[in-house]
Coordinates of C-alpha atoms in Angstrom, one line a residue:
M1 CA 202.7 61.4 84.1
V2 CA 203.8 63.1 87.6
K3 CA 206.9 64.8 87.6
D4 CA 209.5 65.5 90.0
W5 CA 209.4 69.2 90.3
W6 CA 205.6 69.3 91.2
L7 CA 203.9 70.5 94.7
Y8 CA 200.6 70.3 93.2
H9 CA 199.5 66.7 92.4
G10 CA 203.5 65.8 92.9
T11 CA 204.0 62.5 94.3
G12 CA 203.5 62.0 98.1
E13 CA 201.3 62.8 101.0
G14 CA 199.7 65.7 101.2
A15 CA 201.6 66.7 104.1
D16 CA 205.0 65.9 102.4
R17 CA 204.1 68.5 99.6
R18 CA 203.3 71.0 101.5
A19 CA 206.8 70.8 103.9
R20 CA 208.3 71.0 100.7
L21 CA 206.3 74.2 99.3
E22 CA 206.9 76.0 103.3
A23 CA 210.4 75.0 103.4
G24 CA 211.1 75.7 99.1
P25 CA 212.6 79.7 99.1
P26 CA 211.8 81.6 97.2
P27 CA 213.0 83.7 95.0
P28 CA 214.7 86.5 95.9
W29 CA 212.4 89.2 94.8
R30 CA 209.3 87.4 95.9
H31 CA 211.4 86.9 99.7
F32 CA 208.9 89.5 102.8
T33 CA 209.8 89.5 106.4
G34 CA 206.3 89.5 108.4
T35 CA 206.8 88.1 111.9
P36 CA 203.9 86.3 112.7
D37 CA 201.9 86.7 115.9
P38 CA 202.3 83.5 118.1
G39 CA 198.6 83.8 120.1
Y40 CA 197.0 83.8 116.6
A41 CA 196.5 80.2 114.6
P42 CA 195.1 80.0 111.5
P43 CA 192.2 77.8 110.5
G44 CA 193.1 74.2 110.2
C45 CA 192.2 71.2 108.3
E46 CA 189.1 70.3 110.5
G47 CA 185.1 72.1 110.8
P48 CA 182.3 73.5 108.6
A49 CA 184.8 75.7 106.9
W50 CA 187.5 72.8 106.0
E51 CA 185.1 70.4 105.0
R52 CA 183.5 72.5 102.1
T53 CA 187.1 73.6 100.5
R54 CA 187.9 69.9 100.7
S55 CA 184.7 68.0 99.3
R56 CA 184.8 71.1 96.6
G57 CA 188.3 70.9 95.8
E58 CA 188.2 66.9 95.7
G59 CA 185.7 66.4 93.0
Y60 CA 188.5 68.9 90.6
V61 CA 190.0 66.8 87.5
P62 CA 193.2 68.5 86.2
D63 CA 195.0 67.3 83.4
E64 CA 199.2 68.1 82.6
Q65 CA 198.9 71.4 81.6
E66 CA 196.9 72.8 84.3
K67 CA 199.5 70.9 86.9
D68 CA 201.9 72.6 85.6
V69 CA 201.0 76.3 85.0
V70 CA 199.5 75.7 89.1
N71 CA 203.4 74.5 90.4
T72 CA 204.9 77.6 88.2
A73 CA 202.9 79.4 90.1
L74 CA 203.6 78.0 93.5
H75 CA 207.5 78.1 92.8
L76 CA 206.9 81.9 91.6
R77 CA 204.8 82.9 94.6
R78 CA 202.8 84.8 92.1
P79 CA 199.1 85.6 91.5
L80 CA 197.5 82.8 89.6
L81 CA 195.2 84.3 87.2
I82 CA 192.8 81.6 85.2
T83 CA 190.6 82.8 82.2
G84 CA 187.9 81.0 80.1
K85 CA 184.0 81.0 79.9
P86 CA 182.1 80.8 83.2
G87 CA 181.3 76.6 84.1
V88 CA 184.8 75.3 82.8
G89 CA 186.1 75.0 86.9
K90 CA 187.8 78.1 87.1
S91 CA 186.2 78.5 91.0
T92 CA 186.7 75.8 91.9
L93 CA 190.8 75.1 90.8
A94 CA 191.6 77.0 94.0
Y95 CA 189.4 74.7 96.0
S96 CA 191.8 72.4 94.8
I97 CA 194.7 73.3 95.9
A98 CA 193.6 74.2 98.7
S99 CA 192.0 70.4 98.9
D100 CA 195.9 68.8 97.7
L101 CA 198.2 71.2 99.5
A102 CA 195.5 70.7 102.9
L103 CA 196.0 74.1 103.2
G104 CA 192.6 75.6 105.7
P105 CA 189.6 76.9 104.1
V106 CA 189.6 79.2 100.7
L107 CA 189.6 82.7 101.6
H108 CA 186.6 84.0 99.1
W109 CA 186.7 87.6 97.6
P110 CA 183.8 88.4 95.4
I111 CA 184.0 91.1 92.9
T112 CA 181.5 93.5 91.9
S113 CA 181.1 97.2 89.6
R114 CA 181.7 98.4 93.2
T115 CA 184.2 96.4 94.5
V116 CA 187.6 98.5 96.1
L117 CA 190.8 97.7 97.4
R118 CA 190.1 98.8 101.5
D119 CA 187.6 95.7 100.9
G120 CA 189.3 92.7 100.5
L121 CA 192.0 94.2 103.3
Y122 CA 189.9 95.6 105.8
L123 CA 186.4 96.8 107.2
Y124 CA 186.4 99.8 109.0
D125 CA 183.2 100.8 111.2
A126 CA 183.7 103.8 111.7
I127 CA 179.7 105.1 112.3
G128 CA 179.8 102.8 115.0
R129 CA 182.5 103.6 117.0
L130 CA 181.1 107.2 116.7
Q131 CA 177.6 105.8 118.1
E132 CA 179.7 104.1 121.5
A133 CA 181.3 106.7 122.3
G134 CA 178.1 109.0 121.9
L135 CA 176.9 106.5 124.1
D136 CA 179.3 106.5 126.5
Q137 CA 179.3 109.8 126.9
L138 CA 175.6 110.2 127.3
R139 CA 176.3 106.8 130.1
R140 CA 178.5 109.1 132.8
P141 CA 176.4 110.8 135.4
A142 CA 175.9 114.3 134.7
G143 CA 177.8 117.1 137.1
P144 CA 176.2 120.0 139.7
P145 CA 175.0 123.2 137.6
G146 CA 178.5 125.0 136.9
G147 CA 180.5 122.1 135.8
A148 CA 182.3 121.2 138.5
P149 CA 182.5 117.1 139.0
T150 CA 180.5 114.9 141.2
P151 CA 182.9 112.7 143.9
E152 CA 180.2 109.9 142.5
A153 CA 180.6 110.9 138.5
G154 CA 184.7 108.8 138.5
P155 CA 187.1 109.8 136.3
E156 CA 187.0 111.2 133.1
P157 CA 187.3 107.9 130.4
A158 CA 191.0 107.7 129.7
H159 CA 189.7 107.5 125.5
A160 CA 187.9 106.7 123.4
P161 CA 186.4 102.3 122.5
S162 CA 188.8 100.5 121.4
I163 CA 188.9 101.4 118.0
S164 CA 189.7 97.1 118.2
R165 CA 186.1 96.5 118.9
Y166 CA 184.8 98.5 114.4
L167 CA 188.1 96.4 112.5
R168 CA 188.2 92.8 110.9
L169 CA 190.5 92.4 108.4
G170 CA 189.2 91.5 104.9
P171 CA 190.2 88.3 102.7
L172 CA 192.9 89.1 101.0
G173 CA 193.7 90.9 104.4
T174 CA 193.7 88.0 107.2
A175 CA 195.4 85.6 103.8
L176 CA 198.4 88.3 104.0
L177 CA 198.5 88.1 107.8
P178 CA 202.6 86.7 108.5
Q179 CA 202.5 82.7 108.3
D180 CA 204.9 80.0 107.7
R181 CA 201.8 77.6 106.1
P182 CA 200.5 79.8 102.5
R183 CA 196.7 80.2 102.5
V184 CA 194.8 80.2 99.5
L185 CA 193.1 83.7 98.4
L186 CA 191.0 83.2 95.5
V187 CA 189.5 86.6 94.1
D188 CA 186.9 86.2 92.4
E189 CA 185.6 87.8 88.9
I190 CA 188.2 90.2 89.1
D191 CA 186.9 91.2 85.2
K192 CA 183.8 92.5 86.7
S193 CA 185.5 95.7 88.6
D194 CA 186.4 98.7 88.8
I195 CA 189.3 99.9 86.4
D196 CA 191.4 100.6 89.2
L197 CA 191.6 97.9 90.8
P198 CA 193.7 95.7 89.2
G199 CA 195.8 98.4 89.1
D200 CA 195.5 99.2 92.6
L201 CA 196.8 95.7 93.4
L202 CA 200.1 95.4 92.4
T203 CA 201.7 96.9 95.3
V204 CA 199.9 95.3 97.7
F205 CA 201.1 91.9 95.8
E206 CA 204.8 93.6 95.0
D207 CA 205.5 94.6 98.7
G208 CA 203.5 91.5 100.0
G209 CA 201.4 93.8 102.9
F210 CA 199.2 97.1 103.0
V211 CA 199.3 99.7 106.4
I212 CA 195.9 100.2 108.4
P213 CA 196.1 103.7 108.2
E214 CA 193.4 103.9 111.1
L215 CA 195.6 101.7 113.4
A216 CA 199.2 103.4 112.2
R217 CA 198.1 106.7 113.7
L218 CA 198.0 105.3 117.5
A219 CA 201.0 104.0 117.4
Q220 CA 202.6 105.7 120.0
E221 CA 199.3 105.3 121.6
D222 CA 198.3 101.6 121.0
P223 CA 202.0 100.1 119.1
A224 CA 200.7 96.3 118.5
V225 CA 196.3 96.7 117.9
A226 CA 194.2 93.1 117.7
I227 CA 191.8 93.0 115.9
G228 CA 189.4 90.1 113.6
T229 CA 189.9 88.2 110.4
D230 CA 187.6 87.7 107.2
D231 CA 187.8 84.0 108.7
D232 CA 186.6 84.5 112.8
P233 CA 186.0 87.9 113.4
D234 CA 187.0 87.3 117.5
A235 CA 190.6 86.0 116.3
A236 CA 192.4 88.7 117.0
V237 CA 195.5 88.3 115.6
R238 CA 197.9 91.3 116.9
I239 CA 199.0 94.0 114.0
P240 CA 202.2 96.2 114.9
Q241 CA 201.9 99.5 113.9
G242 CA 199.3 98.9 111.9
R243 CA 201.0 97.0 109.2
V244 CA 200.0 93.8 108.0
Q245 CA 203.1 92.0 106.1
C246 CA 203.3 88.8 104.8
R247 CA 206.0 86.1 105.8
Y248 CA 205.1 83.4 103.1
F249 CA 202.6 84.7 100.5
P250 CA 199.5 83.9 100.1
I251 CA 198.6 81.6 96.8
V252 CA 196.5 83.9 94.8
I253 CA 194.0 82.8 92.8
L254 CA 192.6 85.2 89.9
T255 CA 189.1 84.1 87.3
S256 CA 187.5 86.2 85.3
N257 CA 185.2 85.3 82.6
G258 CA 187.1 87.5 79.7
E259 CA 185.0 89.9 80.2
R260 CA 187.5 93.2 80.2
D261 CA 191.4 92.9 79.4
F262 CA 194.0 93.8 82.2
P263 CA 197.0 96.3 82.3
P264 CA 199.8 94.9 80.9
A265 CA 201.7 95.8 84.1
F266 CA 199.0 93.5 85.9
L267 CA 199.8 90.7 83.6
R268 CA 202.9 90.7 84.0
R269 CA 203.3 90.0 87.9
C270 CA 200.3 87.4 87.3
V271 CA 201.0 83.3 86.2
R272 CA 198.2 82.6 83.9
L273 CA 196.3 79.8 83.0
H274 CA 193.4 79.5 80.7
L275 CA 191.0 76.6 80.4
E276 CA 189.1 75.1 78.0
P277 CA 185.9 72.9 78.0
P278 CA 186.2 69.9 79.5
G279 CA 186.4 66.9 76.8
E280 CA 184.1 63.3 76.3
E281 CA 186.8 61.7 78.2
K282 CA 187.6 64.5 81.0
L283 CA 183.3 64.9 81.7
A284 CA 183.1 61.0 82.1
L285 CA 187.0 61.6 85.1
I286 CA 184.6 64.5 86.6
V287 CA 181.4 62.0 86.3
R288 CA 183.2 59.3 88.0
R289 CA 185.0 61.6 91.0
R290 CA 182.7 63.7 91.7
L291 CA 179.3 61.6 91.5
G292 CA 180.6 57.8 91.3
I293 CA 179.3 56.6 88.2
D294 CA 181.4 55.6 85.2
V295 CA 179.6 56.4 82.2
E296 CA 182.6 54.8 79.7
A297 CA 180.4 51.6 80.3
G298 CA 177.5 52.7 78.0
G299 CA 174.3 52.9 79.3
E300 CA 172.0 56.6 79.7
Y301 CA 174.9 58.5 81.3
R302 CA 177.7 58.3 78.5
E303 CA 174.3 59.2 76.3
L304 CA 173.8 62.4 78.3
V305 CA 177.7 63.4 78.7
R306 CA 177.2 62.8 74.4
D307 CA 174.1 65.0 74.3
F308 CA 176.6 67.8 76.6
I309 CA 178.6 67.9 74.2
D310 CA 176.5 68.1 71.0
R311 CA 174.7 71.1 72.5
S312 CA 177.4 72.7 73.7
G313 CA 177.9 73.7 69.9
D314 CA 175.1 75.6 70.1
G315 CA 176.3 77.7 73.0
D316 CA 178.2 78.1 76.2
L317 CA 177.3 75.2 79.0
A318 CA 178.2 74.6 82.3
T319 CA 179.8 71.0 83.5
D320 CA 177.7 71.5 86.7
Q321 CA 175.2 71.1 84.5
L322 CA 175.7 68.2 83.5
L323 CA 175.9 66.6 87.2
N324 CA 172.5 67.9 87.3
A325 CA 170.8 66.4 84.8
I326 CA 172.9 62.9 85.5
Q327 CA 171.8 63.9 89.9
L328 CA 168.1 63.5 88.4
R329 CA 168.4 61.2 85.9
L330 CA 169.7 58.6 89.7
A331 CA 167.3 59.7 91.5
G332 CA 164.3 58.8 89.4
A333 CA 163.0 62.2 88.3
W334 CA 162.1 63.3 83.7
S335 CA 162.0 58.8 83.6
A336 CA 159.0 59.5 81.0
P337 CA 160.7 58.7 77.7
G338 CA 158.6 61.6 76.2
D339 CA 160.2 63.9 78.5
R340 CA 164.0 63.9 77.4
D341 CA 164.1 66.5 74.8
R342 CA 162.2 68.7 78.1
F343 CA 165.0 67.3 79.8
L344 CA 167.8 68.3 78.3
K345 CA 166.7 72.0 77.3
T346 CA 165.7 72.0 80.7
V347 CA 168.7 70.8 82.3
M348 CA 171.4 72.4 79.8
Q349 CA 170.0 75.5 79.3
H350 CA 172.6 77.3 77.1
L351 CA 174.6 80.4 78.9
T352 CA 175.8 81.8 75.4
G353 CA 174.1 81.9 72.1
P354 CA 170.7 82.9 70.7
T355 CA 169.3 79.9 72.8
A356 CA 170.5 81.8 76.6

């Protein structure tokens, strides 16, 4: 069943649904006023990065509940927090959204315990700039004793090397660039972050923008500095007054394996979706979509699906482990009858539980 209000997996071609997404009025509290840089064109639906997004996203099989929740987040222009066990497809859903609505390559921000907010917003190579300034000083011809400049030395440089060479937007900063078409940002495994990161994200999510202090300090001398993006260090998008302000809030997908709880203020600003491990019917659809195998017709591949479900009762397994098992059998590997038990233990090794 397809519902009239769905954008993701709704009726019509992807381009038509994307146009509806872009034209739809935001909630009053999610209206932003950033002005796009006419000289900057974000990556489109072509090239290697897009092919990686498309190929990964097209293999995802969402159920009705997932479509309902994803479309809720799209209409409300709120981040989508996806929880579930490892391997159930949390990250792949981000690629599915980008692929289905033809929104260009996914921006990926992997989170570790050392990640801070600025890592996602922008990168500044302060050491590199200082080294370049020192080298520039050494290149200037020395004057005669007493400090009087020689005619050959030329005038003093007006300023240090441009700061734009040492600044680049991070994945979150790139997603917040003012554009009429939203980008998809995957914030992967946010539950692994420092305890402060979810709270630090709140202001950015509410404001839809942020300030780069290094550029704001130069605003009077250089009101719009062009810097690179996470997609392309040479993209040169202009940042007026040192502030990045979105026009259309990006489609932010945050994934969590449930290793920690989040503060209520953070949860209140997210639409939440919990993914359960897929059952036999959904696994059959995934195998057909990814490998072109009809496991419902019976035979060895259907037995592998059942083996996967049975082994899941003793510990967590990831769906790609089933795909790996079928791919190996397609290649003729592990074909000896006596190898089956070792084959299953090798490719379907538990991620959690006593045998992990």
